[in-house]
Short mmCIF file of C-alpha atoms and ligand atoms in Angstrom, two decimals:
data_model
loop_
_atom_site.label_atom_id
_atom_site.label_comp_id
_atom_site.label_asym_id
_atom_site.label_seq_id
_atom_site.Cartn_x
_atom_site.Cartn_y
_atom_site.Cartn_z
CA UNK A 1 17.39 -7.91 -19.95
CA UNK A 2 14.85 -6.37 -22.59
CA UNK A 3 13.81 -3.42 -22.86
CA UNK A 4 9.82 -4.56 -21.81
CA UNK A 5 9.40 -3.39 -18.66
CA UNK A 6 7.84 -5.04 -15.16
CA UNK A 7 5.93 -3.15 -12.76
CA UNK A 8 5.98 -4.81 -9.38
CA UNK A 9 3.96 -3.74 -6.35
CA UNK A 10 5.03 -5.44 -3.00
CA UNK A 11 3.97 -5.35 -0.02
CA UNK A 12 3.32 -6.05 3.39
CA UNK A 13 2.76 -5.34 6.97
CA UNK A 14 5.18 -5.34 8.96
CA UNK A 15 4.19 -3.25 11.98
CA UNK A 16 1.74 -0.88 12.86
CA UNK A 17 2.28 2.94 14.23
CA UNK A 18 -0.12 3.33 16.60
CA UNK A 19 -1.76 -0.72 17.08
CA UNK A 20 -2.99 -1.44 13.23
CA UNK A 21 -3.25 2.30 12.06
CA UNK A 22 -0.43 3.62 9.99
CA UNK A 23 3.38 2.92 8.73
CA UNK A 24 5.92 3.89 11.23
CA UNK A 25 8.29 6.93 9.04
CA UNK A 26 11.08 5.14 9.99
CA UNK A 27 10.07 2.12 7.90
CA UNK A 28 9.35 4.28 5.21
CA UNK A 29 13.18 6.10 4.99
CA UNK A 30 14.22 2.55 5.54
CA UNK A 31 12.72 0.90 2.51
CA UNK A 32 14.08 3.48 0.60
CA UNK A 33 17.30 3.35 1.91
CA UNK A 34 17.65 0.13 0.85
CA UNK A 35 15.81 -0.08 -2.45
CA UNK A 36 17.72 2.85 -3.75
CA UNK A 37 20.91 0.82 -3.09
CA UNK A 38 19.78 -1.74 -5.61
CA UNK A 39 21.08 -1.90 -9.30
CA UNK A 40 18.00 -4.17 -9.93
CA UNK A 41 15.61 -1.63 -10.35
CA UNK A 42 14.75 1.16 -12.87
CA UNK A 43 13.22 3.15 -9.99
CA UNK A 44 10.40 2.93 -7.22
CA UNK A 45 8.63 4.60 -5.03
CA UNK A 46 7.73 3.43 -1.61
CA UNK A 47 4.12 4.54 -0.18
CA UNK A 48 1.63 3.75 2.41
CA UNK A 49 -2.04 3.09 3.17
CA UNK A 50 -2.93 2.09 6.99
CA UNK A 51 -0.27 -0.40 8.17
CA UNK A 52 0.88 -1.59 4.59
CA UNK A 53 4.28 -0.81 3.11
CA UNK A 54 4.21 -0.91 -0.47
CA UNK A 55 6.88 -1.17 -2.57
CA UNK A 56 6.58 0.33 -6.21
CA UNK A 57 9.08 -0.71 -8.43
CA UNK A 58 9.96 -0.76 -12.27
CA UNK A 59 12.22 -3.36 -13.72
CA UNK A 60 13.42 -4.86 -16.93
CA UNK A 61 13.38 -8.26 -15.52
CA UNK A 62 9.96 -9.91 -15.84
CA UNK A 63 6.98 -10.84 -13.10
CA UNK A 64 7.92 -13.72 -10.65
CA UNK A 65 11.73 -12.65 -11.12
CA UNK A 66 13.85 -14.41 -7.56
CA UNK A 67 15.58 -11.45 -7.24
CA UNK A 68 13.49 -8.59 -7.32
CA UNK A 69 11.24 -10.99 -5.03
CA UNK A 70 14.60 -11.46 -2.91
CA UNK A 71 15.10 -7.62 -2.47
CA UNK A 72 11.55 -6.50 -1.72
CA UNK A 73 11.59 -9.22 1.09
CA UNK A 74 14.95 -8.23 2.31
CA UNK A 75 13.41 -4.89 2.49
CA UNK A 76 10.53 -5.79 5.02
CA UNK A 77 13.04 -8.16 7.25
CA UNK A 78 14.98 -4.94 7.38
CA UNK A 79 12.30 -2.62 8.48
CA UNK A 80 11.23 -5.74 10.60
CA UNK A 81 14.15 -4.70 12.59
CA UNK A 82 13.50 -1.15 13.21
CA UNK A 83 9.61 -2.22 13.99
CA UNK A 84 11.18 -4.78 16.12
CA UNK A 85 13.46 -2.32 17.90
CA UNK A 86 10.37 0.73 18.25
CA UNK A 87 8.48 -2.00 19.34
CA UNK A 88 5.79 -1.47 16.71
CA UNK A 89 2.50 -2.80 17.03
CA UNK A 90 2.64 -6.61 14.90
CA UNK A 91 6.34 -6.30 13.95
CA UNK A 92 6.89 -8.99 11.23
CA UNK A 93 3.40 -9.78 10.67
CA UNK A 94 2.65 -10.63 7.04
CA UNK A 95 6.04 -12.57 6.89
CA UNK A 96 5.00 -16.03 7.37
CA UNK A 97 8.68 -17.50 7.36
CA UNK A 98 12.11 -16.79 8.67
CA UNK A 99 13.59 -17.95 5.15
CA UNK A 100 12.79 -16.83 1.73
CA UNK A 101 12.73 -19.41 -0.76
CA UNK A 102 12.46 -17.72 -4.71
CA UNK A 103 9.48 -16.12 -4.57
CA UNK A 104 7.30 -14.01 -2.26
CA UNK A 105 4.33 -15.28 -3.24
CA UNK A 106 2.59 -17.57 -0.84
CA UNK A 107 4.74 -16.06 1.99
CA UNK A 108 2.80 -13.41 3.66
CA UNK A 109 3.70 -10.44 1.04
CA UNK A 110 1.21 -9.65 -1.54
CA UNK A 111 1.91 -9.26 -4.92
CA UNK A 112 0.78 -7.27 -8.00
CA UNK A 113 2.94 -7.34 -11.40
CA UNK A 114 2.38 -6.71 -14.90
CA UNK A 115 5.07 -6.85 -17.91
CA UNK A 116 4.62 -4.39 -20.49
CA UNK A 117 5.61 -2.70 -23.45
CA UNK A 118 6.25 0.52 -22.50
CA UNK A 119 3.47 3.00 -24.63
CA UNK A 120 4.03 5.77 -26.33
CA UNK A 121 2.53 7.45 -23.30
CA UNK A 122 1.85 4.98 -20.12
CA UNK A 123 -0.66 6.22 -17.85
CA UNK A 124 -1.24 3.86 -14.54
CA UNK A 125 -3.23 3.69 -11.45
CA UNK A 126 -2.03 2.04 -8.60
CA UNK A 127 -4.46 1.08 -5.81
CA UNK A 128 -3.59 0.31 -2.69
CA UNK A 129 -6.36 -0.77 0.16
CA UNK A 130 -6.10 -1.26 4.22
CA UNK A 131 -8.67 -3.23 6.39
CA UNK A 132 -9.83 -5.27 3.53
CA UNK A 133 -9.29 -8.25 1.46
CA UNK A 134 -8.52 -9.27 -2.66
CA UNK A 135 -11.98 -9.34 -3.03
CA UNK A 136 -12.25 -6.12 -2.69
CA UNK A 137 -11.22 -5.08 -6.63
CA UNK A 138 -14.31 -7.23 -7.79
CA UNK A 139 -16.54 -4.48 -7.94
CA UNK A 140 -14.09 -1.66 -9.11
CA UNK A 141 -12.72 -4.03 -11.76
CA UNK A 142 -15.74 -4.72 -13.02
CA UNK A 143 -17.06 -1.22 -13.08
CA UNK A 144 -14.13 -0.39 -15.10
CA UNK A 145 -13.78 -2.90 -17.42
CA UNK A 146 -17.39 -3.95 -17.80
CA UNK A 147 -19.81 -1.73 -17.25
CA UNK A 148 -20.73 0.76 -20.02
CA UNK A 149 -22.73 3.02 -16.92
CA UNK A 150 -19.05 3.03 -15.94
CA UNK A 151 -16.79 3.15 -18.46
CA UNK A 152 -18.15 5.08 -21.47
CA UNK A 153 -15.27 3.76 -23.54
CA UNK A 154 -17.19 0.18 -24.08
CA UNK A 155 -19.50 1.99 -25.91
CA UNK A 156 -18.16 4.95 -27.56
CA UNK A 157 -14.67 4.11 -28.28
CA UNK A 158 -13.82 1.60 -30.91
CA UNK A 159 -10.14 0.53 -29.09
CA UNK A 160 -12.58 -0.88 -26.19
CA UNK A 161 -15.55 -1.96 -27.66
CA UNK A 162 -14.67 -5.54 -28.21
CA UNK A 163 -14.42 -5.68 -24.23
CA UNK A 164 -12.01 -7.67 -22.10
CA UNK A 165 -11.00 -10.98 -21.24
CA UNK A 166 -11.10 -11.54 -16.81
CA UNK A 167 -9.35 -14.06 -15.26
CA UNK A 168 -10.71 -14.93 -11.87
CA UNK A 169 -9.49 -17.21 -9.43
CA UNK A 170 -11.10 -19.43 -7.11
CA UNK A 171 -9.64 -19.37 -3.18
CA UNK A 172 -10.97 -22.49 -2.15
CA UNK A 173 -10.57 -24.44 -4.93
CA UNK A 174 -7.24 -22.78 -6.02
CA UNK A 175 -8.13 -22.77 -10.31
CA UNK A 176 -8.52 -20.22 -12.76
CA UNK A 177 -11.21 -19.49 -14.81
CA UNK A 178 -11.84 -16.76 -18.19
CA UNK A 179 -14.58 -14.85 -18.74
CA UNK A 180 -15.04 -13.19 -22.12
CA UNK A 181 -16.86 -9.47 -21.85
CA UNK A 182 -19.63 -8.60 -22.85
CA UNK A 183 -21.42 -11.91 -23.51
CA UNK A 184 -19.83 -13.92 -20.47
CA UNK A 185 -21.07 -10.71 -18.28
CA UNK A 186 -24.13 -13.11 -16.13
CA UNK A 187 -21.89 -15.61 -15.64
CA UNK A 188 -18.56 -13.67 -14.68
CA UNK A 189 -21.22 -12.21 -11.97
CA UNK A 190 -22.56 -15.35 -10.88
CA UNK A 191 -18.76 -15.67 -9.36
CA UNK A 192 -17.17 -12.19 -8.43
CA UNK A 193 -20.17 -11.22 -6.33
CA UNK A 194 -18.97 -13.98 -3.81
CA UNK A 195 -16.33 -12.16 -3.08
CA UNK A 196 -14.94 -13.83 0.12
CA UNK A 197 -14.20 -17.31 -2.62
CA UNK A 198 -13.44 -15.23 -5.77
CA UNK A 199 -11.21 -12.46 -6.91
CA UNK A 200 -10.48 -11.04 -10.56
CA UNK A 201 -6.84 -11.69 -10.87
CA UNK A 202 -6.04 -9.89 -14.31
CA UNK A 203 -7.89 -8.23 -17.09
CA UNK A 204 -6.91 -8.22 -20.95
CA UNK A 205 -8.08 -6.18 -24.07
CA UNK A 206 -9.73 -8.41 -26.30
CA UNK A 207 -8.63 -6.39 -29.10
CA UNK A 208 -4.99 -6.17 -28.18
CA UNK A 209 -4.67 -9.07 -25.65
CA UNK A 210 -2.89 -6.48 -23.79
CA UNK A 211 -2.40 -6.92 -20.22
CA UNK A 212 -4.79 -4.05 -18.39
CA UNK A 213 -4.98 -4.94 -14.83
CA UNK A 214 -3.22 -6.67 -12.28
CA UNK A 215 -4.54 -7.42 -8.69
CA UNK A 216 -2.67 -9.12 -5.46
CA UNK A 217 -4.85 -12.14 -4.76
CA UNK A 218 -2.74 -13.75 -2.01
CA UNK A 219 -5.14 -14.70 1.22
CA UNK A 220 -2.67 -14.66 4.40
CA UNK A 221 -5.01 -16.68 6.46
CA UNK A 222 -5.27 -19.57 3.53
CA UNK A 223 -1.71 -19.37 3.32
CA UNK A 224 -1.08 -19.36 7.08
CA UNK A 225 -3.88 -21.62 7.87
CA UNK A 226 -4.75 -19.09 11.12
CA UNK A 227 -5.30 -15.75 11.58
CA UNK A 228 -2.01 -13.89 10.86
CA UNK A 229 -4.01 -10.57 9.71
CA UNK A 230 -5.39 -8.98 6.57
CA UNK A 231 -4.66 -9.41 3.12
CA UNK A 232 -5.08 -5.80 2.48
CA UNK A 233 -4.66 -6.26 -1.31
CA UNK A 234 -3.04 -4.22 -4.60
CA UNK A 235 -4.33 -3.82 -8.09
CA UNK A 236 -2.21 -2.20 -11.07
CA UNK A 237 -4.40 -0.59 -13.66
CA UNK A 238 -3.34 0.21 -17.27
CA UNK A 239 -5.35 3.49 -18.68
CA UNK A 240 -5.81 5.48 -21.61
CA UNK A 241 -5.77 4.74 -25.30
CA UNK A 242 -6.88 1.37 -25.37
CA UNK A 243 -7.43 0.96 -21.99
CA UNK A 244 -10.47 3.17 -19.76
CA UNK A 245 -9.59 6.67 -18.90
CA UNK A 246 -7.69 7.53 -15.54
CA UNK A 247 -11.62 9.30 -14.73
CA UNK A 248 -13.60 5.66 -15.69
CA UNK A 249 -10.64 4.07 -13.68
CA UNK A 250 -11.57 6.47 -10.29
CA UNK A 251 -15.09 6.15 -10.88
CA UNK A 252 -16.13 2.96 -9.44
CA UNK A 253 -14.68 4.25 -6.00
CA UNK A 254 -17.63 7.50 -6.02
CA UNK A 255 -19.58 4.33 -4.17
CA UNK A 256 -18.18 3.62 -1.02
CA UNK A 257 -19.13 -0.12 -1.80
CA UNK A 258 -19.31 -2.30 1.39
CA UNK A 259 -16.25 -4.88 1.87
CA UNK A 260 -15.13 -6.91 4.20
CA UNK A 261 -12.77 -6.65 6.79
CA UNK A 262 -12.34 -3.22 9.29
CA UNK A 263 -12.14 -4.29 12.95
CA UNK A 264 -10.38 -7.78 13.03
CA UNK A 265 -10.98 -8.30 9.34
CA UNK A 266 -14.40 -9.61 10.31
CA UNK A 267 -17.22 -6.85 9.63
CA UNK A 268 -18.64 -5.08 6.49
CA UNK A 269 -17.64 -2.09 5.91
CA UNK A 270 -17.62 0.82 3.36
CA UNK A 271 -14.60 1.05 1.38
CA UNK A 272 -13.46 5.00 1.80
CA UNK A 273 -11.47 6.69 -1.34
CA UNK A 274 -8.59 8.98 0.74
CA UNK A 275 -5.47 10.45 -0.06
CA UNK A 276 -2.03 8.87 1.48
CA UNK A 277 -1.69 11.32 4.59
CA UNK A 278 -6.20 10.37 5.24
CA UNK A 279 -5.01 6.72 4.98
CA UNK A 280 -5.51 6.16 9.06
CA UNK A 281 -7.77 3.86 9.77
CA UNK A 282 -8.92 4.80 13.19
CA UNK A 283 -12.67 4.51 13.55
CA UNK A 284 -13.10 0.93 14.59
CA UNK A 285 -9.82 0.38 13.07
CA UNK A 286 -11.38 1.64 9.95
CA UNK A 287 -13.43 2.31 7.42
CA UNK A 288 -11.41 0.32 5.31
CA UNK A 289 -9.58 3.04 2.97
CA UNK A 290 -8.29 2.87 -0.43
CA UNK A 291 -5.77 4.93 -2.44
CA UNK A 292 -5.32 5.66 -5.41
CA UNK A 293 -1.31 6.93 -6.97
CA UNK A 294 -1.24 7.76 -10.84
CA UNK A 295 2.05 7.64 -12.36
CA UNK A 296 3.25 8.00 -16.26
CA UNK A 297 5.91 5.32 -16.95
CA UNK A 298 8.89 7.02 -18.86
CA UNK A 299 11.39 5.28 -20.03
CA UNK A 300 11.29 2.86 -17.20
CA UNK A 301 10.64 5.73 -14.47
CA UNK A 302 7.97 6.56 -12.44
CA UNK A 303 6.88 10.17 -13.19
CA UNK A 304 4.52 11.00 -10.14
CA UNK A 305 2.51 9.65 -7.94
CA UNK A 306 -0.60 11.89 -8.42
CA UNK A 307 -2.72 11.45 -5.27
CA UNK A 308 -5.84 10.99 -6.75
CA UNK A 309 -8.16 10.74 -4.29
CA UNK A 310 -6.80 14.40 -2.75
CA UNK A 311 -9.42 15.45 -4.99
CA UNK A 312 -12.25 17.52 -3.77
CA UNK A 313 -14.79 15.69 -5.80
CA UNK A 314 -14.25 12.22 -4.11
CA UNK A 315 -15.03 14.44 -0.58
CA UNK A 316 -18.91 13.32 -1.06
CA UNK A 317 -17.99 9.42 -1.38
CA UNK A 318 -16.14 9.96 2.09
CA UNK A 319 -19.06 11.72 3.50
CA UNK A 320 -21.42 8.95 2.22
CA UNK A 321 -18.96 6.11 3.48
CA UNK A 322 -19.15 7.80 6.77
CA UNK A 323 -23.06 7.74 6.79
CA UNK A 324 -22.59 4.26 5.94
CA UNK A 325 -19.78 3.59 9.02
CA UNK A 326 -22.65 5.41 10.89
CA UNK A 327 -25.52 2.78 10.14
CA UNK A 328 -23.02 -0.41 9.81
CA UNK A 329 -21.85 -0.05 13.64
CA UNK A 330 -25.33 0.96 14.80
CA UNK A 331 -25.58 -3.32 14.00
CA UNK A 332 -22.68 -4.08 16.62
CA UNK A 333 -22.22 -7.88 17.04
CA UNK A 334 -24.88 -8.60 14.59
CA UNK A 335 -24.76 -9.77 10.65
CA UNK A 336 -24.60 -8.62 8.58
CA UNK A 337 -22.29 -5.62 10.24
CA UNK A 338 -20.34 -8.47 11.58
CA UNK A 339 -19.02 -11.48 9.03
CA UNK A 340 -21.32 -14.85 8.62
CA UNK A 341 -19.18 -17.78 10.95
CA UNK A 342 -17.52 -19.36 7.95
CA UNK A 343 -15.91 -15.80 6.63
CA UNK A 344 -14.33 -14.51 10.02
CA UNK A 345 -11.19 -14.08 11.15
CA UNK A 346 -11.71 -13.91 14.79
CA UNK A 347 -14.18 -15.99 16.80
CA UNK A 348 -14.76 -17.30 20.11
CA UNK A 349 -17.98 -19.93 19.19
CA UNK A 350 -15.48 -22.80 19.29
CA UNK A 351 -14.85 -21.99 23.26
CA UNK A 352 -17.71 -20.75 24.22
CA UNK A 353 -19.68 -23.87 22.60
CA UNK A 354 -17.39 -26.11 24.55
CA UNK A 355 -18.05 -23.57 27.95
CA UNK A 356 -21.80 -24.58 27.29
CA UNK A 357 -21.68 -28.35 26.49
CA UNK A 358 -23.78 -29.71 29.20
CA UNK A 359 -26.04 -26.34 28.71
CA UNK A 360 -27.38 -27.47 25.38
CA UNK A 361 -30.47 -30.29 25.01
CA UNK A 362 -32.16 -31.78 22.41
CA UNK A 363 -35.42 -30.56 20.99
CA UNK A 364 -38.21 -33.33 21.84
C1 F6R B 401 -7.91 -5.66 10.94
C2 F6R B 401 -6.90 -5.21 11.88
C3 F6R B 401 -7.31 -4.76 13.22
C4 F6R B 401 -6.98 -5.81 14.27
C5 F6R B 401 -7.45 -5.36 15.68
C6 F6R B 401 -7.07 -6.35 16.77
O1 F6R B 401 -7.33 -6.04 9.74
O2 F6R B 401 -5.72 -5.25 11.61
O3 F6R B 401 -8.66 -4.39 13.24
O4 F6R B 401 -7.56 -7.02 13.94
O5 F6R B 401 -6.87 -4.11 16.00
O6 F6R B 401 -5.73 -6.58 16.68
P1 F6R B 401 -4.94 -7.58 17.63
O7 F6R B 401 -5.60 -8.93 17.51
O8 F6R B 401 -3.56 -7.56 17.07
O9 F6R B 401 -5.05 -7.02 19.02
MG1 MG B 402 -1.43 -4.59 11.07
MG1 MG B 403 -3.17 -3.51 6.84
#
């Protein structure tokens, strides 16, 4: 025990309320039941966006720590249960085995955690996104952290101007690589744009080397080798004093950028910036929606959340991602509304190619 503290955001689906659309209330008074019975934790808070459960907890015990792994996934086989019992929609879902074995990692769960030293204040954003996958922080994270239209901080404030270190991480090839900001900016893009293969996995201040963001980069259907659902992903962001402001850390999300996922995690779609109660995917099982909860770390507590996308000025981003929705479906089965073959997580060309096999003929 020291007296650094770990933020750990956990989370998973583990049974939809109506089909794929929201968190059952039941699950929610049940994760809290339980976590608030744990001496593990400093305190938590447990929220929602679509069909995700996340668990928000502080801790003195460090990332990757058994345990607090060991109690968040007790948690979701205990609201398994009650989704089991309603007969939710996908009870279970994002927990790829009936045994947990150390670590929630690689299990279904995803999984965002940063150690800190607590500041003498300690702003942070938590994001939280439904119908979409790790990928899509790429953007965000790089508005944020390295791009001065962004983030006026890289150019006017001294604690930022030396820029930030990324680490990204390959899916297919399962490595790591570091990108120093600004002069590694061309090549850091050559990578993140291909979003479906990489994802920015954690940014540092060069100046510091101060841990400033965190994102969950686990892909179930890797993991699971099959469709098993979305990997509706997390990201922990560090602001303030060092770090951007909580306004350059909501900014990126005034574009409804396009991401992929909505209706069975295979289509483009605008990313929409709601509050928690607006976080029902419905339209096409979508847009995909993102949230955003501030919170001041004190003392090891969580002092909020702050709702920030509640806020009136984020209304025009939600009108524009609807304009978007608008044009995107007006494409139907077509690319690029739909995914390209090798991204999707539903498809029926394997069958229906075999259904045709005596239908197709060679070109003279
Ligand atoms: C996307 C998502 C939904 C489902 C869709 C079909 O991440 O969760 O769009 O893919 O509702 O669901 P199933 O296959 O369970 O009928
Ligand atoms: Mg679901
Ligand atoms: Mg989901």
């Amino acid at each position: 025990m020291g007296d650094r503290l770990t933020l750990s955001v956990i989370k998973a689906d583990i049974g939809g309320f109506v089909g794929h659309c929201s968190v059952h209330p039941a699950l929610v008074d049940e994760a809290q039941r339980y976590l608030a019975q744990s001496t593990l934790l400093e305190d938590f808070r447990v929220a929602t966006v679509g069909d995700d459960l996340n668990l928000i907890m502080t801790h003195r015990h460090g990332v990757d720590h058994a345990p607090v792994h060991r109690l968040a996934w007790d948690v979701f086989i205990s609201c398994t249960a009650i989704a089991r019992d309603k007969k939710l929609y996908g009870a279970g879902q994002d927990l790829l085995s009936d045994a947990f074995s150390g670590n929630v990692r690689g299990m279904g769960p995803g999984v965002a955690e940063m150690e800190l030293e607590e500041r003498e204040s300690e702003p942070v954003v938590v994001f939280m996104a439904d119908k979409t996958s790790p990928g899509a922080w790429n953007y965000p994270l790089y508005k944020m952290f390295g791009d001065p239209f962004n983030t006026a901080g890289l150019v006017i404030d001294p604690k930022l101007h030396d820029g930030f270190r990324f680490e990204v991480q390959d899916f297919l090839e399962y490595r790591l690589v570091d990108f120093d900001l600004p002069e590694d900016m061309y090549d850091l893009l050559v990578f993140i744009g291909a979003t479906g293969r990489f994802a920015i996995k954690s940014v540092r201040s060069r100046q510091t080397g101060l841990i400033a963001a965190v994102s969950s980069t686990q892909k179930l259907n890797l993991l699971a080798g099959r469709y098993v659902g979305k990997d509706d992903p997390v990201c922990i962001v560090r602001c303030q004093n060092g770090f951007p402001a909580v306004g350059e850390a909501l900014e990126p999300f005034a574009m409804p950028h396009l991401v992929s996922g909505w209706m069975r995690g295979s289509h483009w779609g605008p990313l929409m910036p709601v509050s928690q109660a607006d976080a029902r995917p419905t339209r096409f099982d979508g847009p995909p929606r993102v949230v955003a909860l501030g919170f001041q770390l004190c003392r090891g507590k969580l002092v909020g959340p702050q709702d920030f996308f509640s806020d009136i000025s984020y209304d025009r981003a939600r009108q524009t991602a609807g304009t978007i929705a608008d044009y995107m479906r007006q494409h139907g089965p077509f690319e690029p509304h739909r995914l390209d073959l090798d991204q999707m997580e539903y498809t029926t060309l394997p069958q229906v190619v075999q259904k045709l096999q005596g239908r197709f003929r060679a070109i003279s």
